[in-house]
Structures are given as structure tokens and as C-alpha cells.
């Protein structure tokens, strides 16, 4: 079901069942606790089923307290982007003409790919508060609590050969870094090829997916995930040693709607500049923020790890690594860890 307002389309995921909506409505309607029995009578389901709905709502960002013999109380609803503000700040721009907002989705990249394959125009943006199957590269996962990060994907139709499409990862990472720096007033670094880094930890990631034939790109989907207002305790345990959010770094909450608009505007500028004048500006932006430069790194390759000192990127966006005897090796893709 879709409802259009200005350039924003609110796409109802349809994934939240009527029962869950009713549970929320009942809790909203009461300032105090509501017993599990009241909810189960109202819905005609068992108390165990009520408990399961409550747990699933908690996963979607609803803070519901449960106290035995008293019942449940809704303390906080998940934060939502103010899409009219995003639309206003990006009005009359290429990346502001079609903003498709989802409360919940499997993956904004998967949705944008389906739309692109269906002919959606360049500049279509898919945004979600949370993803049930957020994707990283190589089948990895991207996780983010509802309403706390930025999760979005932009459809591009660049007049580029397939051999240059990967450079759009650098364009996107640089633009995202610029948008974040302008808003949060902190320097962001980029870890080749697709990570946004802050205080030696991962703040965000870019996932580029490309379709084309022979030598011409048909469409590109740029997916961007950024930890914005995520609290340390909300990070999944395995990420607590490697990840960071803007809120954790600065102690201040960040207006996600303004940040999204800033990044879309920066991305549009860098993208249009890259397709009309080449990748020099993006390469410069990357080099100013190169997290790996002069660090001892290990690059995973099919033949095993290659260890050396990171020596920047070349004009094709390949990572340069200096091996013993000043021998420089180029990597066009791969995973890099610090030694
Ligand atoms: C990335 O992959 O970093 C690309 C992430 C792109 C996510 C966006 S969200 C919107 C759009 N829709 C999607 O479905 N995806 C895109 P990669 O370099 O493969 O890194 C993935 C790894 O990052 C995981 O294996 C975790 O170790 C780590 N990770 C997952 N979630 C994280 C988070 N919130 N913060 C920091 N690290 C995270």
C-alpha cells in the first residue's frame, strides 16, 4: 500500500501484523500497566502468544516493560525519520525526487535492485528504519537497531563502462564522510574499499551492486549503512569491540533526517561531478581520509594473506601495498585487516 506526499512515498511493509498493531494501540491507550490477560482477552489469543508479540515488538524498537502480576507498559516508541524534512532539504534535486520510506524492510539494497530492474529512474532512494536481512559484502550481514541508524540505497544509471563502476564506492564513501563531518563536526576516515571509520572503529559501510552488459552499466545500487544514534548496549555483542556510532563518539544525539539530506546532497554533487569530469575529486577526498595509509596491513587473497605497508590508492581506486624490497602490489578488491 502506498501513500504519496510531495516526493515522499511511504511504503507500508505490510509485515507488521494487525495483532501487533492492536497490541501497540492497547498499550498506547493506557498510561499505566496493562495486564497480559486484558490483551489476550482483547485479541482472543493465549497469554503466551501475547508475550511473543511483545518480544517481537521489542526487537522493532518498542521499549515495553513487563512486570509480573502487573503486565506490560509502553515506555518508548522507535524513532522515525522526519521524511517531510528530508524532502524539503532535497527538493528539486535528482536524489530528492523519489524518496521511498519503509518502516521495516528485508534490505534496502534488495528493494532498490528490484526497482532498478523494473525500470525505476535514476535518483530513486529507498530508506528504512530497520532491516531484517541487511546485507554487507560477500554474504555478510549489516545489523542496526530500528530508528537508530541510517539505512538507505540510491539507484544510479551512470554513463560509465563496467570497468569504472567500482569507483562509485569511493565517490559514495567520500560523500558520506563529507555529510557526516558537516553535521557532527568530527573527522571521518575511509578504510579501503568501503568502510567509514571513526576512532579506529567502524561507523558505516557501503555496499555497491552493479548490473550491466559488456562494457556499459545498466544500473548501480549504492547502499549506505551508518550507525548514528545507536547506544553502545544496542550494538550486538560481537560488534562492541569493532563498531562505533556518532552518538557513542560525540555523546550527542544527531538529527538523522538532516544528516540523511546532507549525505544525499553531497552524494549527488560528487556523483554528477564524477560522471561529467572524472574521479579526481573523489580520489582526492578518499586520499585525505585514507585510514590505512602507512599502516601495516594484511590483504586476504585467494592464495592466502599478503602482508605489507599500505601505500595509498592508484587512480583506478586499487589499493597499493608495499612489500619487502620496495615492491608495490595492487589490489583491486579484497578484505584488509591491520597487522
Ligand atoms: C559493509 O559490508 O560494510 C556494507 C554495509 C552496507 C549496509 C547497507 S544498509 C543499507 C543497504 N541495504 C543493505 O542491505 N545493505 C546496505 P562489509 O564490508 O562486508 O562489512 C560487513 C561486516 O561489518 C559484518 O560482517 C560485521 O562484522 C560488521 N557490521 C555489521 N553491522 C555493523 C554495524 N552496524 N556497525 C559496524 N559494523 C557492522
CSV table of C-alpha atoms and ligand atoms in Angstrom, one decimal:
chain,number,residue,atom,x,y,z
A,1,UNK,CA,0.0,0.0,0.0
A,2,UNK,CA,1.4,3.4,-0.9
A,3,UNK,CA,0.6,6.9,0.1
A,4,UNK,CA,2.3,9.8,-1.7
A,5,UNK,CA,3.0,13.2,-0.1
A,6,UNK,CA,5.2,15.6,-2.1
A,7,UNK,CA,8.2,13.5,-3.2
A,8,UNK,CA,8.0,11.0,-0.3
A,9,UNK,CA,6.3,7.7,-0.8
A,10,UNK,CA,5.6,5.9,2.5
A,11,UNK,CA,5.7,2.2,1.6
A,12,UNK,CA,3.9,0.1,4.2
A,13,UNK,CA,5.9,-3.0,4.6
A,14,UNK,CA,2.7,-4.9,5.5
A,15,UNK,CA,5.0,-7.0,7.7
A,16,UNK,CA,3.6,-5.9,11.0
A,17,UNK,CA,0.5,-8.0,11.7
A,18,UNK,CA,-2.8,-6.5,12.7
A,19,UNK,CA,-2.4,-8.2,16.0
A,20,UNK,CA,0.9,-6.4,16.8
A,21,UNK,CA,-0.7,-3.1,15.8
A,22,UNK,CA,-3.6,-3.8,18.2
A,23,UNK,CA,-1.1,-4.7,21.0
A,24,UNK,CA,0.5,-1.3,20.4
A,25,UNK,CA,-2.8,0.5,20.3
A,26,UNK,CA,-3.9,-1.1,23.6
A,27,UNK,CA,-0.6,-0.1,25.3
A,28,UNK,CA,-0.7,3.4,23.8
A,29,UNK,CA,-4.2,3.8,25.2
A,30,UNK,CA,-3.1,3.2,28.8
A,31,UNK,CA,-0.7,5.4,30.8
A,32,UNK,CA,0.0,2.6,33.2
A,33,UNK,CA,0.4,-1.2,33.0
A,34,UNK,CA,-2.0,-3.3,31.0
A,35,UNK,CA,-2.3,-7.0,32.1
A,36,UNK,CA,-1.4,-9.7,29.7
A,37,UNK,CA,-4.8,-11.1,30.4
A,38,UNK,CA,-6.5,-7.9,29.1
A,39,UNK,CA,-4.5,-8.0,25.9
A,40,UNK,CA,-5.1,-11.8,25.4
A,41,UNK,CA,-8.9,-11.3,26.0
A,42,UNK,CA,-9.0,-8.4,23.6
A,43,UNK,CA,-7.2,-10.3,20.8
A,44,UNK,CA,-8.6,-13.7,21.6
A,45,UNK,CA,-5.2,-15.3,21.8
A,46,UNK,CA,-3.2,-17.0,24.6
A,47,UNK,CA,-1.0,-15.1,27.0
A,48,UNK,CA,2.0,-16.9,25.6
A,49,UNK,CA,1.1,-15.5,22.2
A,50,UNK,CA,0.8,-12.0,23.7
A,51,UNK,CA,4.3,-12.5,25.1
A,52,UNK,CA,5.7,-13.5,21.7
A,53,UNK,CA,4.1,-10.4,20.1
A,54,UNK,CA,5.6,-8.2,22.8
A,55,UNK,CA,9.1,-9.7,22.3
A,56,UNK,CA,8.9,-9.1,18.6
A,57,UNK,CA,7.8,-5.5,19.1
A,58,UNK,CA,10.8,-5.0,21.4
A,59,UNK,CA,13.0,-6.2,18.5
A,60,UNK,CA,11.4,-3.5,16.4
A,61,UNK,CA,12.5,-0.8,18.8
A,62,UNK,CA,9.4,-0.5,21.0
A,63,UNK,CA,10.5,-0.3,24.7
A,64,UNK,CA,7.9,-2.3,26.5
A,65,UNK,CA,8.4,-3.1,30.2
A,66,UNK,CA,7.0,-6.3,31.6
A,67,UNK,CA,6.4,-6.8,35.3
A,68,UNK,CA,4.9,-10.0,36.7
A,69,UNK,CA,1.3,-9.6,38.0
A,70,UNK,CA,1.1,-6.1,36.6
A,71,UNK,CA,1.5,-6.6,32.9
A,72,UNK,CA,3.1,-4.5,30.2
A,73,UNK,CA,3.8,-0.8,29.8
A,74,UNK,CA,4.9,1.0,26.6
A,75,UNK,CA,7.8,3.3,27.6
A,76,UNK,CA,9.1,4.4,24.3
A,77,UNK,CA,8.3,4.1,20.6
A,78,UNK,CA,11.0,3.7,18.0
A,79,UNK,CA,12.3,6.9,16.5
A,80,UNK,CA,11.2,7.8,13.0
A,81,UNK,CA,12.9,9.9,10.3
A,82,UNK,CA,11.1,13.2,9.6
A,83,UNK,CA,10.7,12.5,5.9
A,84,UNK,CA,9.0,15.8,5.1
A,85,UNK,CA,12.2,17.5,6.3
A,86,UNK,CA,14.3,15.2,4.2
A,87,UNK,CA,12.1,16.0,1.2
A,88,UNK,CA,12.2,19.8,1.9
A,89,UNK,CA,16.0,19.8,2.2
A,90,UNK,CA,16.5,17.8,-1.0
A,91,UNK,CA,13.6,19.3,-3.1
A,92,UNK,CA,14.3,19.9,-6.8
A,93,UNK,CA,17.3,17.6,-6.7
A,94,UNK,CA,18.0,14.3,-8.5
A,95,UNK,CA,18.2,12.3,-5.3
A,96,UNK,CA,15.2,14.0,-3.7
A,97,UNK,CA,12.6,13.3,-6.4
A,98,UNK,CA,11.6,9.9,-5.2
A,99,UNK,CA,12.1,9.0,-1.5
A,100,UNK,CA,10.6,5.6,-0.7
A,101,UNK,CA,10.4,5.2,3.0
A,102,UNK,CA,9.8,1.9,4.8
A,103,UNK,CA,9.3,1.3,8.5
A,104,UNK,CA,10.8,-2.1,8.0
A,105,UNK,CA,12.2,-4.0,5.0
A,106,UNK,CA,14.4,-7.0,4.3
A,107,UNK,CA,17.1,-4.9,2.7
A,108,UNK,CA,17.0,-1.5,1.1
A,109,UNK,CA,19.6,-2.8,-1.4
A,110,UNK,CA,17.5,-5.8,-2.4
A,111,UNK,CA,14.4,-3.5,-2.8
A,112,UNK,CA,16.4,-0.9,-4.8
A,113,UNK,CA,17.8,-3.6,-7.1
A,114,UNK,CA,14.2,-4.9,-7.8
A,115,UNK,CA,13.0,-1.4,-8.5
A,116,UNK,CA,16.1,-0.7,-10.8
A,117,UNK,CA,15.4,-3.9,-12.7
A,118,UNK,CA,11.8,-2.8,-13.1
A,119,UNK,CA,13.0,0.5,-14.7
A,120,UNK,CA,12.9,2.9,-11.7
A,121,UNK,CA,14.6,6.2,-12.6
A,122,UNK,CA,18.0,7.3,-11.5
A,123,UNK,CA,17.9,9.0,-8.1
A,124,UNK,CA,15.2,6.8,-6.6
A,125,UNK,CA,16.1,6.4,-2.9
A,126,UNK,CA,14.9,3.5,-0.7
A,127,UNK,CA,15.1,4.2,3.0
A,128,UNK,CA,14.3,2.0,6.0
A,129,UNK,CA,14.2,2.3,9.8
A,130,UNK,CA,15.2,-1.3,10.1
A,131,UNK,CA,16.2,-4.3,8.0
A,132,UNK,CA,15.5,-7.9,8.7
A,133,UNK,CA,18.2,-9.0,6.2
A,134,UNK,CA,20.6,-6.1,6.0
A,135,UNK,CA,23.5,-7.1,3.7
A,136,UNK,CA,27.2,-6.5,3.7
A,137,UNK,CA,29.6,-7.7,1.1
A,138,UNK,CA,30.3,-11.4,0.4
A,139,UNK,CA,27.1,-12.6,2.1
A,140,UNK,CA,27.9,-10.8,5.4
A,141,UNK,CA,25.2,-9.1,7.5
A,142,UNK,CA,24.6,-5.5,8.4
A,143,UNK,CA,22.7,-5.1,11.7
A,144,UNK,CA,21.2,-1.9,13.1
A,145,UNK,CA,18.5,-1.3,15.8
A,146,UNK,CA,15.3,0.3,14.5
A,147,UNK,CA,15.3,4.0,14.2
A,148,UNK,CA,18.9,4.5,15.3
A,149,UNK,CA,21.0,4.4,12.1
A,150,UNK,CA,20.7,5.5,8.5
A,151,UNK,CA,19.9,2.7,6.1
A,152,UNK,CA,19.3,3.6,2.5
A,153,UNK,CA,20.1,2.8,-1.1
A,154,UNK,CA,20.2,5.0,-4.2
A,155,UNK,CA,19.6,3.9,-7.8
A,156,UNK,CA,22.1,5.3,-10.3
A,157,UNK,CA,22.3,4.9,-14.0
A,158,UNK,CA,25.8,6.2,-14.8
A,159,UNK,CA,27.1,6.5,-18.3
A,160,UNK,CA,30.2,4.5,-17.4
A,161,UNK,CA,31.9,1.4,-18.6
A,162,UNK,CA,31.6,-1.6,-16.2
A,163,UNK,CA,35.3,-1.3,-15.5
A,164,UNK,CA,34.8,2.1,-13.7
A,165,UNK,CA,31.6,1.3,-11.8
A,166,UNK,CA,33.6,0.2,-8.7
A,167,UNK,CA,34.9,3.7,-8.3
A,168,UNK,CA,31.5,4.8,-7.3
A,169,UNK,CA,32.2,3.1,-3.9
A,170,UNK,CA,34.9,5.8,-3.3
A,171,UNK,CA,32.6,8.5,-4.5
A,172,UNK,CA,29.9,7.3,-2.1
A,173,UNK,CA,32.2,6.8,0.9
A,174,UNK,CA,33.7,10.3,0.4
A,175,UNK,CA,30.3,11.9,0.1
A,176,UNK,CA,29.0,10.1,3.2
A,177,UNK,CA,32.1,11.2,5.1
A,178,UNK,CA,31.6,14.8,4.0
A,179,UNK,CA,27.9,14.8,5.0
A,180,UNK,CA,28.8,13.3,8.5
A,181,UNK,CA,31.7,15.7,9.0
A,182,UNK,CA,29.5,18.7,8.1
A,183,UNK,CA,26.8,17.7,10.6
A,184,UNK,CA,28.7,16.1,13.5
A,185,UNK,CA,31.9,18.2,13.3
A,186,UNK,CA,34.2,15.2,13.6
A,187,UNK,CA,36.7,13.8,11.0
A,188,UNK,CA,35.7,10.5,9.4
A,189,UNK,CA,38.2,8.2,7.8
A,190,UNK,CA,37.6,5.7,5.0
A,191,UNK,CA,39.1,2.2,5.2
A,192,UNK,CA,39.6,0.9,1.7
A,193,UNK,CA,37.5,-0.1,-0.1
A,194,UNK,CA,34.1,0.5,1.6
A,195,UNK,CA,34.2,1.3,5.3
A,196,UNK,CA,33.6,4.5,7.2
A,197,UNK,CA,35.8,4.7,10.2
A,198,UNK,CA,35.9,6.8,13.4
A,199,UNK,CA,38.2,6.5,16.3
A,200,UNK,CA,39.6,3.2,14.8
A,201,UNK,CA,36.2,1.7,14.7
A,202,UNK,CA,33.6,1.0,12.0
A,203,UNK,CA,31.0,3.7,11.8
A,204,UNK,CA,29.4,2.7,8.5
A,205,UNK,CA,29.7,0.7,5.3
A,206,UNK,CA,28.9,1.0,1.6
A,207,UNK,CA,27.6,-1.9,-0.5
A,208,UNK,CA,27.7,-1.3,-4.2
A,209,UNK,CA,25.8,-3.6,-6.5
A,210,UNK,CA,26.1,-3.3,-10.3
A,211,UNK,CA,24.2,-4.6,-13.3
A,212,UNK,CA,25.3,-4.2,-16.9
A,213,UNK,CA,26.2,-5.9,-20.1
A,214,UNK,CA,29.5,-6.0,-21.8
A,215,UNK,CA,31.0,-2.6,-21.3
A,216,UNK,CA,28.1,-0.5,-20.2
A,217,UNK,CA,26.5,-0.2,-16.8
A,218,UNK,CA,22.7,-0.6,-16.7
A,219,UNK,CA,22.2,0.4,-13.1
A,220,UNK,CA,24.1,0.7,-9.9
A,221,UNK,CA,22.6,0.5,-6.4
A,222,UNK,CA,24.7,2.3,-3.7
A,223,UNK,CA,23.7,1.0,-0.2
A,224,UNK,CA,24.8,3.0,2.8
A,225,UNK,CA,24.5,2.0,6.4
A,226,UNK,CA,25.7,4.3,9.2
A,227,UNK,CA,25.5,4.0,13.0
A,228,UNK,CA,24.0,7.3,14.1
A,229,UNK,CA,22.2,7.3,17.5
A,230,UNK,CA,22.9,3.7,18.4
A,231,UNK,CA,23.9,3.2,22.0
A,232,UNK,CA,26.8,1.0,23.0
A,233,UNK,CA,24.5,-1.5,24.6
A,234,UNK,CA,22.4,-1.7,21.5
A,235,UNK,CA,25.4,-3.0,19.4
A,236,UNK,CA,25.3,-6.8,19.0
A,237,UNK,CA,27.9,-8.2,21.4
A,238,UNK,CA,30.4,-9.3,18.6
A,239,UNK,CA,30.5,-5.7,17.3
A,240,UNK,CA,31.2,-4.0,20.6
A,241,UNK,CA,34.9,-4.1,20.1
A,242,UNK,CA,34.9,-3.0,16.5
A,243,UNK,CA,31.9,-0.7,15.9
A,244,UNK,CA,31.0,2.8,16.9
A,245,UNK,CA,28.2,5.3,16.3
A,246,UNK,CA,28.1,9.1,16.1
A,247,UNK,CA,26.3,9.2,19.5
A,248,UNK,CA,28.9,7.0,21.2
A,249,UNK,CA,31.7,9.1,19.8
A,250,UNK,CA,30.3,12.5,20.5
A,251,UNK,CA,27.9,11.9,23.4
A,252,UNK,CA,25.3,13.9,21.4
A,253,UNK,CA,22.3,12.6,19.5
A,254,UNK,CA,22.3,13.5,15.8
A,255,UNK,CA,19.3,14.6,13.8
A,256,UNK,CA,19.1,11.7,11.4
A,257,UNK,CA,16.8,13.5,8.9
A,258,UNK,CA,19.1,16.4,8.4
A,259,UNK,CA,22.1,14.0,8.2
A,260,UNK,CA,20.3,11.9,5.5
A,261,UNK,CA,19.6,15.0,3.5
A,262,UNK,CA,23.2,16.3,3.8
A,263,UNK,CA,24.5,12.9,2.6
A,264,UNK,CA,22.1,12.7,-0.3
A,265,UNK,CA,23.1,16.3,-1.4
A,266,UNK,CA,26.8,15.5,-1.1
A,267,UNK,CA,26.4,12.2,-2.9
A,268,UNK,CA,24.5,13.8,-5.7
A,269,UNK,CA,27.2,16.5,-6.1
A,270,UNK,CA,30.1,14.0,-6.1
A,271,UNK,CA,28.3,11.6,-8.4
A,272,UNK,CA,27.4,14.2,-11.0
A,273,UNK,CA,30.9,15.6,-10.8
A,274,UNK,CA,32.4,12.1,-11.3
A,275,UNK,CA,30.3,11.2,-14.4
A,276,UNK,CA,30.9,14.6,-16.0
A,277,UNK,CA,34.5,15.3,-15.1
A,278,UNK,CA,36.0,12.0,-13.8
A,279,UNK,CA,37.0,10.6,-10.5
A,280,UNK,CA,39.8,13.1,-9.4
A,281,UNK,CA,37.7,14.8,-6.8
A,282,UNK,CA,36.5,11.5,-5.2
A,283,UNK,CA,40.1,10.1,-5.3
A,284,UNK,CA,41.3,13.3,-3.5
A,285,UNK,CA,38.5,13.0,-1.0
A,286,UNK,CA,39.4,9.4,-0.3
A,287,UNK,CA,43.2,10.2,0.0
A,288,UNK,CA,42.5,12.9,2.6
A,289,UNK,CA,40.7,10.3,4.7
A,290,UNK,CA,42.7,7.2,4.0
A,291,UNK,CA,42.6,5.1,7.2
A,292,UNK,CA,45.1,2.5,6.1
A,293,UNK,CA,47.8,4.8,4.8
A,294,UNK,CA,51.3,3.8,6.1
A,295,UNK,CA,49.8,1.1,8.3
A,296,UNK,CA,50.9,-2.5,8.4
A,297,UNK,CA,48.2,-4.5,6.7
A,298,UNK,CA,47.2,-8.0,5.7
A,299,UNK,CA,45.2,-8.4,2.5
A,300,UNK,CA,43.3,-11.6,2.1
A,301,UNK,CA,43.7,-13.1,-1.3
A,302,UNK,CA,42.8,-16.4,-2.8
A,303,UNK,CA,46.4,-17.6,-2.4
A,304,UNK,CA,46.4,-16.5,1.3
A,305,UNK,CA,47.2,-13.3,3.2
A,306,UNK,CA,49.7,-10.8,1.7
A,307,UNK,CA,51.4,-8.6,4.4
A,308,UNK,CA,52.9,-5.2,3.8
A,309,UNK,CA,52.5,-1.5,4.3
A,310,UNK,CA,49.5,0.3,2.8
A,311,UNK,CA,50.7,3.0,0.3
A,312,UNK,CA,47.5,4.7,-0.8
A,313,UNK,CA,45.4,4.0,-3.8
A,314,UNK,CA,46.1,4.5,-7.5
A,315,UNK,CA,44.0,6.4,-10.0
A,316,UNK,CA,41.8,3.3,-10.7
A,317,UNK,CA,41.0,3.1,-7.0
A,318,UNK,CA,43.2,0.0,-6.4
A,319,UNK,CA,44.9,-0.4,-3.0
A,320,UNK,CA,48.7,-0.2,-3.2
A,321,UNK,CA,50.7,-2.3,-0.7
A,322,UNK,CA,54.4,-2.0,-0.3
A,323,UNK,CA,56.1,-5.4,0.1
A,324,UNK,CA,59.7,-6.0,1.1
A,325,UNK,CA,62.3,-4.6,-1.3
A,326,UNK,CA,60.0,-1.7,-2.2
A,327,UNK,CA,58.0,-3.9,-4.4
A,328,UNK,CA,54.4,-2.4,-4.8
A,329,UNK,CA,51.5,-4.7,-5.3
A,330,UNK,CA,48.0,-3.6,-6.4
A,331,UNK,CA,44.7,-5.0,-5.1
A,332,UNK,CA,41.5,-4.3,-7.0
A,333,UNK,CA,39.3,-6.0,-4.4
A,334,UNK,CA,39.7,-7.7,-1.1
A,335,UNK,CA,39.4,-7.7,2.6
A,336,UNK,CA,42.1,-5.8,4.6
A,337,UNK,CA,42.9,-6.2,8.3
A,338,UNK,CA,45.5,-4.3,10.3
A,339,UNK,CA,48.6,-6.2,11.3
B,1,LIG,C1,29.6,-3.4,4.6
B,1,LIG,O1,29.9,-4.7,4.3
B,1,LIG,O2,30.2,-2.7,5.4
B,1,LIG,C2,28.5,-2.8,3.8
B,1,LIG,C3,27.3,-2.5,4.6
B,1,LIG,C4,26.2,-1.9,3.8
B,1,LIG,C5,24.9,-1.8,4.6
B,1,LIG,C6,23.8,-1.0,3.9
B,1,LIG,S1,22.5,-0.7,4.9
B,1,LIG,C7,21.6,-0.1,3.6
B,1,LIG,C8,21.9,-1.1,2.5
B,1,LIG,N1,21.0,-2.2,2.5
B,1,LIG,C9,21.6,-3.3,2.7
B,1,LIG,O3,21.1,-4.5,2.8
B,1,LIG,N2,23.0,-3.1,2.9
B,1,LIG,C10,23.2,-1.7,2.7
B,1,LIG,P1,31.2,-5.5,4.8
B,1,LIG,O4,32.4,-4.7,4.5
B,1,LIG,O5,31.0,-6.8,4.2
B,1,LIG,O6,31.0,-5.5,6.4
B,1,LIG,C11,30.1,-6.3,7.0
B,1,LIG,C12,30.6,-6.5,8.4
B,1,LIG,O7,30.5,-5.3,9.2
B,1,LIG,C13,29.9,-7.6,9.2
B,1,LIG,O8,30.4,-8.9,8.9
B,1,LIG,C14,30.1,-7.1,10.6
B,1,LIG,O9,31.3,-7.6,11.1
B,1,LIG,C15,30.2,-5.6,10.5
B,1,LIG,N3,29.0,-4.9,10.9
B,1,LIG,C16,27.7,-5.3,10.7
B,1,LIG,N4,26.8,-4.4,11.2
B,1,LIG,C17,27.6,-3.4,11.6
B,1,LIG,C18,27.3,-2.2,12.3
B,1,LIG,N5,26.1,-1.8,12.5
B,1,LIG,N6,28.4,-1.4,12.6
B,1,LIG,C19,29.6,-1.8,12.4
B,1,LIG,N7,30.0,-2.9,11.9
B,1,LIG,C20,29.0,-3.7,11.5
